[in-house]
CSV table of C-alpha atoms in Angstrom, one decimal:
chain,number,residue,atom,x,y,z
O,1,MET,CA,26.5,20.8,183.0
O,2,LYS,CA,30.1,20.0,182.7
O,3,GLN,CA,29.9,20.5,179.0
O,4,LYS,CA,28.4,24.0,179.4
O,5,LEU,CA,31.2,24.9,181.9
O,6,LEU,CA,33.8,23.7,179.4
O,7,TYR,CA,32.2,25.8,176.6
O,8,CYS,CA,32.3,28.9,178.8
O,9,ALA,CA,35.9,28.3,179.6
O,10,MET,CA,36.8,28.1,176.0
O,11,LEU,CA,34.9,31.3,175.1
O,12,LEU,CA,36.4,33.4,177.8
O,13,PRO,CA,39.8,33.9,176.0
O,14,ILE,CA,38.0,34.8,172.8
O,15,LEU,CA,35.8,37.3,174.5
O,16,ALA,CA,38.8,38.8,176.4
O,17,THR,CA,40.8,39.5,173.2
O,18,PRO,CA,38.8,42.6,172.0
O,19,LEU,CA,38.9,44.0,175.5
O,20,THR,CA,42.6,43.6,175.7
O,21,PHE,CA,43.1,45.2,172.2
O,22,ALA,CA,40.9,48.2,173.2
O,23,GLN,CA,42.8,48.7,176.4
O,24,GLU,CA,46.2,48.7,174.5
O,25,HIS,CA,44.7,51.1,172.0
O,26,GLU,CA,43.7,53.5,174.7
O,27,GLU,CA,47.2,53.3,176.3
O,28,HIS,CA,49.1,54.0,173.1
O,29,PRO,CA,46.9,56.3,171.0
O,30,GLU,CA,49.9,57.8,169.2
O,31,GLU,CA,51.1,54.4,167.7
O,32,HIS,CA,47.7,53.5,166.4
O,33,GLN,CA,47.2,57.0,165.1
O,34,GLU,CA,50.3,56.6,163.0
O,35,ASP,CA,49.1,53.3,161.6
O,36,GLN,CA,45.7,54.6,160.7
O,37,GLN,CA,46.4,58.3,159.7
O,38,GLY,CA,50.0,58.2,158.4
O,39,GLU,CA,49.2,60.7,155.7
O,40,GLN,CA,48.5,63.4,158.3
O,41,MET,CA,51.5,63.0,160.5
O,42,ASP,CA,53.9,65.8,161.3
O,43,HIS,CA,57.2,65.1,159.7
O,44,SER,CA,58.8,68.5,160.2
O,45,GLY,CA,62.0,66.8,161.4
O,46,HIS,CA,62.3,64.5,158.4
O,47,ASP,CA,62.4,65.3,154.7
O,48,MET,CA,59.7,63.2,153.1
O,49,SER,CA,59.4,65.1,149.8
O,50,GLY,CA,57.4,62.5,148.0
O,51,MET,CA,54.3,63.3,150.2
O,52,GLY,CA,51.7,65.9,149.6
O,53,GLU,CA,51.9,69.6,150.6
O,54,MET,CA,54.3,69.4,153.5
O,55,ASP,CA,56.6,72.3,154.4
O,56,HIS,CA,60.1,71.6,153.1
O,57,SER,CA,61.6,75.0,153.6
O,58,GLY,CA,64.6,73.4,155.1
O,59,HIS,CA,65.2,71.1,152.2
O,60,ASP,CA,65.2,71.9,148.5
O,61,MET,CA,63.3,69.1,146.8
O,62,SER,CA,62.5,70.9,143.5
O,63,GLY,CA,61.2,67.9,141.8
O,64,THR,CA,57.9,68.0,143.8
O,65,GLY,CA,54.7,70.1,143.8
O,66,GLU,CA,54.2,73.6,145.3
O,67,MET,CA,57.0,73.6,147.8
O,68,ASP,CA,59.0,76.6,149.0
O,69,HIS,CA,62.3,76.8,147.1
O,70,SER,CA,63.3,80.2,148.3
O,71,GLY,CA,66.7,78.9,149.3
O,72,HIS,CA,67.5,77.5,145.9
O,73,ASP,CA,66.8,78.9,142.4
O,74,MET,CA,65.6,75.9,140.4
O,75,SER,CA,63.2,77.8,138.2
O,76,GLY,CA,62.8,75.4,135.3
O,77,THR,CA,65.4,74.3,132.8
O,78,GLY,CA,64.0,76.4,130.0
O,79,GLU,CA,64.6,79.8,131.9
O,80,MET,CA,67.7,78.9,133.9
O,81,ASP,CA,70.4,81.5,134.2
O,82,HIS,CA,73.5,80.0,132.4
O,83,SER,CA,75.4,83.2,132.1
O,84,GLY,CA,78.6,81.4,133.2
O,85,HIS,CA,78.1,78.5,130.9
O,86,ASP,CA,76.8,78.6,127.4
O,87,MET,CA,74.7,75.4,127.1
O,88,SER,CA,71.9,76.9,125.0
O,89,GLY,CA,70.3,73.8,123.6
O,90,MET,CA,71.7,71.1,121.3
O,91,TYR,CA,70.2,72.6,118.1
O,92,GLY,CA,70.8,76.2,118.9
O,93,MET,CA,74.2,76.2,120.6
O,94,ASP,CA,76.8,78.8,119.6
O,95,HIS,CA,79.9,77.0,118.5
O,96,SER,CA,81.7,80.1,117.2
O,97,LEU,CA,84.7,79.4,119.5
O,98,HIS,CA,84.8,75.7,119.0
O,99,ASN,CA,83.6,75.2,115.4
O,100,ALA,CA,85.1,72.0,114.0
O,101,PRO,CA,87.1,72.7,110.9
O,102,ASN,CA,86.2,71.3,107.5
O,103,GLN,CA,87.3,67.7,107.0
O,104,PRO,CA,90.3,68.4,104.7
O,105,ASP,CA,91.6,71.1,107.1
O,106,HIS,CA,90.9,68.9,110.1
O,107,VAL,CA,92.9,66.1,108.5
O,108,MET,CA,95.7,68.4,107.5
O,109,ASP,CA,96.0,69.5,111.2
O,110,HIS,CA,96.8,65.9,112.0
O,111,GLU,CA,98.9,64.8,109.1
O,112,VAL,CA,101.4,62.0,109.8
O,113,LEU,CA,104.7,62.5,108.1
O,114,LEU,CA,106.3,59.5,106.6
O,115,THR,CA,109.3,58.6,104.4
O,116,LYS,CA,109.4,55.9,101.7
O,117,VAL,CA,112.2,54.8,99.4
O,118,THR,CA,111.1,52.7,96.3
O,119,ILE,CA,113.4,50.9,93.9
O,120,ASP,CA,111.1,50.3,90.9
O,121,GLN,CA,113.8,48.7,88.8
O,122,LEU,CA,117.3,47.7,89.6
O,123,GLU,CA,118.1,45.4,86.7
O,124,ALA,CA,120.7,43.9,84.4
O,125,ARG,CA,120.1,43.9,80.7
O,126,GLU,CA,121.6,42.1,77.7
O,127,HIS,CA,124.7,43.7,76.0
O,128,GLU,CA,126.3,44.9,79.1
O,129,GLY,CA,123.3,47.0,79.9
O,130,SER,CA,121.8,48.0,83.3
O,131,ALA,CA,119.1,50.4,84.6
O,132,LEU,CA,118.0,52.0,87.8
O,133,LYS,CA,114.7,53.6,88.4
O,134,GLY,CA,113.6,54.7,91.8
O,135,ASN,CA,112.2,57.5,94.0
O,136,LEU,CA,112.1,58.8,97.5
O,137,TRP,CA,109.3,60.8,99.1
O,138,PHE,CA,108.7,62.5,102.4
O,139,GLY,CA,105.4,63.9,103.6
O,140,SER,CA,101.8,62.9,104.0
O,141,ASP,CA,98.9,61.8,101.9
O,142,PHE,CA,98.3,65.4,100.9
O,143,ASN,CA,101.7,66.9,100.6
O,144,LYS,CA,104.9,65.2,99.5
O,145,LEU,CA,108.5,66.1,98.5
O,146,TRP,CA,110.0,63.8,95.9
O,147,LEU,CA,113.3,62.8,94.5
O,148,LYS,CA,113.2,60.7,91.4
O,149,THR,CA,116.0,59.3,89.3
O,150,GLU,CA,116.5,57.2,86.2
O,151,VAL,CA,119.8,55.9,85.0
O,152,GLU,CA,120.5,53.7,81.9
O,153,ARG,CA,123.8,52.2,80.8
O,154,GLU,CA,124.6,50.5,77.5
O,155,ASP,CA,127.9,48.8,76.6
O,156,GLY,CA,129.4,50.0,79.9
O,157,GLU,CA,128.6,53.7,79.3
O,158,THR,CA,125.9,55.9,80.7
O,159,SER,CA,123.4,56.7,78.0
O,160,ASN,CA,120.7,58.4,80.1
O,161,SER,CA,120.8,59.9,83.6
O,162,GLU,CA,118.4,62.3,85.2
O,163,LEU,CA,117.2,63.6,88.6
O,164,GLN,CA,113.9,65.2,89.5
O,165,ALA,CA,113.1,67.2,92.6
O,166,LEU,CA,109.3,67.7,93.0
O,167,TYR,CA,106.6,68.9,95.3
O,168,SER,CA,103.2,67.2,95.0
O,169,ARG,CA,99.8,68.2,96.4
O,170,ALA,CA,96.6,66.1,96.4
O,171,VAL,CA,94.0,67.9,94.3
O,172,ALA,CA,91.4,65.1,93.9
O,173,PRO,CA,90.9,61.6,95.1
O,174,TYR,CA,93.8,59.5,93.8
O,175,TRP,CA,95.3,62.4,91.9
O,176,ASP,CA,98.2,64.7,92.7
O,177,LEU,CA,99.5,67.9,91.1
O,178,LYS,CA,103.3,68.1,91.0
O,179,VAL,CA,105.8,70.9,90.3
O,180,GLY,CA,109.6,71.0,90.4
O,181,VAL,CA,112.8,70.7,88.4
O,182,ARG,CA,114.6,68.1,86.4
O,183,HIS,CA,118.3,67.9,85.7
O,184,ASP,CA,119.8,65.8,82.9
O,185,PHE,CA,123.4,65.0,83.6
O,186,ILE,CA,126.2,65.1,81.0
O,187,LEU,CA,125.4,62.3,78.6
O,188,GLU,CA,127.1,60.3,76.0
O,189,TYR,CA,125.6,62.8,73.5
O,190,GLY,CA,125.4,66.5,74.3
O,191,ASP,CA,125.6,68.6,77.5
O,192,SER,CA,123.6,68.6,80.7
O,193,LYS,CA,120.2,70.3,80.8
O,194,ASN,CA,117.8,71.8,83.3
O,195,TRP,CA,114.0,71.7,83.0
O,196,ALA,CA,111.1,73.1,84.9
O,197,ALA,CA,108.5,70.4,85.5
O,198,ILE,CA,104.7,70.4,86.1
O,199,GLY,CA,102.3,67.5,85.8
O,200,PHE,CA,99.8,65.1,87.3
O,201,ASN,CA,100.0,61.6,88.5
O,202,GLY,CA,97.4,59.3,90.0
O,203,LEU,CA,95.2,56.2,89.6
O,204,ALA,CA,93.1,56.0,86.5
O,205,PRO,CA,90.0,53.8,86.1
O,206,TYR,CA,90.8,50.1,86.1
O,207,PHE,CA,93.7,50.8,88.5
O,208,PHE,CA,96.2,52.1,85.9
O,209,GLU,CA,98.9,54.2,87.4
O,210,VAL,CA,99.3,57.2,85.2
O,211,ASP,CA,102.0,59.9,85.2
O,212,SER,CA,102.2,62.9,82.8
O,213,THR,CA,104.8,65.6,83.0
O,214,LEU,CA,105.5,68.7,80.9
O,215,PHE,CA,109.1,70.0,80.9
O,216,LEU,CA,110.2,73.5,79.9
O,217,GLY,CA,113.9,74.0,79.2
O,218,GLU,CA,116.2,76.9,79.6
O,219,ASP,CA,116.3,77.8,75.9
O,220,GLY,CA,112.6,77.5,75.3
O,221,ASP,CA,112.8,73.8,74.8
O,222,SER,CA,109.8,71.7,75.7
O,223,ALA,CA,109.2,68.0,76.3
O,224,LEU,CA,106.3,65.8,77.4
O,225,ARG,CA,106.5,62.4,79.1
O,226,LEU,CA,103.5,60.1,79.5
O,227,GLU,CA,103.8,56.9,81.6
O,228,ALA,CA,101.3,54.2,82.5
O,229,GLU,CA,101.7,51.0,84.5
O,230,TYR,CA,99.4,48.2,85.6
O,231,GLU,CA,99.8,45.3,88.1
O,232,LEU,CA,98.1,42.0,87.4
O,233,LEU,CA,98.1,39.7,90.4
O,234,PHE,CA,98.1,36.0,89.6
O,235,THR,CA,98.5,35.2,93.3
O,236,GLN,CA,99.5,37.2,96.3
O,237,GLN,CA,103.1,36.6,95.4
O,238,TRP,CA,103.2,36.4,91.6
O,239,ILE,CA,102.6,39.8,90.0
O,240,LEU,CA,102.9,40.7,86.3
O,241,SER,CA,103.6,44.4,85.6
O,242,PRO,CA,103.3,45.8,82.1
O,243,GLU,CA,104.4,49.4,81.6
O,244,ILE,CA,104.9,51.9,78.8
O,245,GLU,CA,106.6,55.3,78.5
O,246,MET,CA,106.4,57.8,75.6
O,247,ASN,CA,108.6,61.0,75.2
O,248,PHE,CA,107.7,63.9,72.9
O,249,TYR,CA,109.9,66.9,72.2
O,250,GLY,CA,109.0,70.3,70.8
O,251,GLN,CA,112.2,70.8,68.9
O,252,ASN,CA,115.1,69.1,67.1
O,253,ASP,CA,118.4,68.8,69.1
O,254,ARG,CA,121.2,67.0,67.3
O,255,ASP,CA,123.4,67.3,70.3
O,256,THR,CA,121.2,65.1,72.4
O,257,HIS,CA,119.9,63.0,69.4
O,258,THR,CA,116.3,64.0,70.0
O,259,GLY,CA,113.8,65.1,67.3
O,260,SER,CA,110.6,67.0,67.5
O,261,GLY,CA,107.3,65.1,67.9
O,262,LEU,CA,107.2,61.5,69.2
O,263,SER,CA,110.8,60.7,70.0
O,264,ASP,CA,110.8,57.3,71.6
O,265,ILE,CA,108.6,54.6,73.2
O,266,GLU,CA,109.8,52.2,76.0
O,267,ALA,CA,107.7,49.3,77.1
O,268,GLY,CA,108.4,46.5,79.5
O,269,LEU,CA,106.8,43.4,80.9
O,270,ARG,CA,108.1,42.1,84.2
O,271,LEU,CA,107.1,39.2,86.3
O,272,ARG,CA,108.1,39.4,90.0
O,273,TYR,CA,107.8,37.1,93.0
O,274,GLU,CA,107.2,38.9,96.3
O,275,PHE,CA,108.9,37.0,99.1
O,276,THR,CA,107.7,40.0,101.1
O,277,PRO,CA,105.9,43.1,99.8
O,278,GLN,CA,109.3,44.9,100.3
O,279,PHE,CA,111.5,42.4,98.5
O,280,ALA,CA,110.6,41.0,95.0
O,281,PRO,CA,113.1,39.8,92.4
O,282,TYR,CA,111.8,39.7,88.8
O,283,VAL,CA,112.5,38.6,85.2
O,284,GLY,CA,111.1,40.3,82.1
O,285,VAL,CA,111.6,41.8,78.7
O,286,HIS,CA,112.3,45.4,77.8
O,287,TYR,CA,111.5,47.0,74.4
O,288,GLU,CA,112.8,50.4,73.2
O,289,LYS,CA,112.1,52.1,69.8
O,290,LYS,CA,113.1,55.5,68.4
O,291,PHE,CA,110.9,57.5,66.0
O,292,GLY,CA,111.1,60.4,63.6
O,293,ASN,CA,114.1,62.6,63.6
O,294,THR,CA,115.4,60.9,66.8
O,295,ALA,CA,115.7,57.7,64.8
O,296,ASP,CA,117.4,59.5,61.9
O,297,PHE,CA,119.9,61.2,64.3
O,298,LEU,CA,120.8,57.8,65.7
O,299,ARG,CA,121.2,56.1,62.4
O,300,ASP,CA,123.4,58.9,61.2
O,301,ALA,CA,125.6,58.3,64.2
O,302,GLY,CA,125.7,54.5,63.5
O,303,GLU,CA,123.4,53.6,66.3
O,304,SER,CA,120.4,51.3,66.4
O,305,SER,CA,116.9,52.9,66.5
O,306,GLY,CA,115.4,50.0,68.5
O,307,GLU,CA,116.1,46.9,70.5
O,308,THR,CA,114.5,44.2,72.7
O,309,THR,CA,116.4,42.8,75.7
O,310,TRP,CA,115.8,40.3,78.5
O,311,VAL,CA,116.2,41.7,82.0
O,312,ILE,CA,116.6,40.4,85.5
O,313,GLY,CA,116.3,42.6,88.5
O,314,LEU,CA,114.9,43.6,91.9
O,315,HIS,CA,111.9,45.6,93.0
O,316,ALA,CA,112.0,46.8,96.6
O,317,TRP,CA,110.8,49.5,99.0
O,318,PHE,CA,111.4,50.5,102.6
């Protein structure tokens, strides 16, 4: 009997639990209705735009279904009114006001102007000889203004001195067109001369630096100069530089000891050591030979038509 009473006592709390739950459910029907029927609740005071077909007239949530967007015009990106902003598609945009210029013009608009002074050769030669060859340019990769000079002295006297003022324009990769004037100063033989100059200079295949210039004189005289130079790097500091220059004339001129045709060839071989790229002393050999009527004019004047000399000098730029 005691055991039956004990079992009944244990079952009473269990049986009472459903009754208690039902009573609470009757006292708070709204809370249980929210738990069981959340999808049908009235959320007019809250914007829950992710739900079904609720009324969102107070809030524009244009990313959802068939809501009322009368307060905001969000009628699809394809038909939007962009009258104030021209953003008409990446592939069909009108860039007439902002067309990017062609590459050369675009680069020209942003040219960086620089100045460089180069002393190719400042050297002493045998037999009281010396020579200076250098240039200065101002401009950019596409347009430059040049001053070039060459001076040679033999036996303490100036035998050759000239100055060129040129404008160059890039016309192809590694090639420039140049125009300008050349002035020959009063020399040991003859008077000063003025020439108009036009030519090309650039980098030929195998990295040969090439310079060709046609000169036209005041009296119809003409001359052609061809130059080529190459740099052979043994190391980053030791550089061997062979070069050659040829001069042609279209007429004979006894006053300046120049004859028509091939007049002279100058060649050199110089080995320099670059302490820095801007400062490089060198030693080398210089060869010069006159041809044709030029050689005849010099022999008639008691001069040699050719010689080979050792040189020592400096190559620098800044």
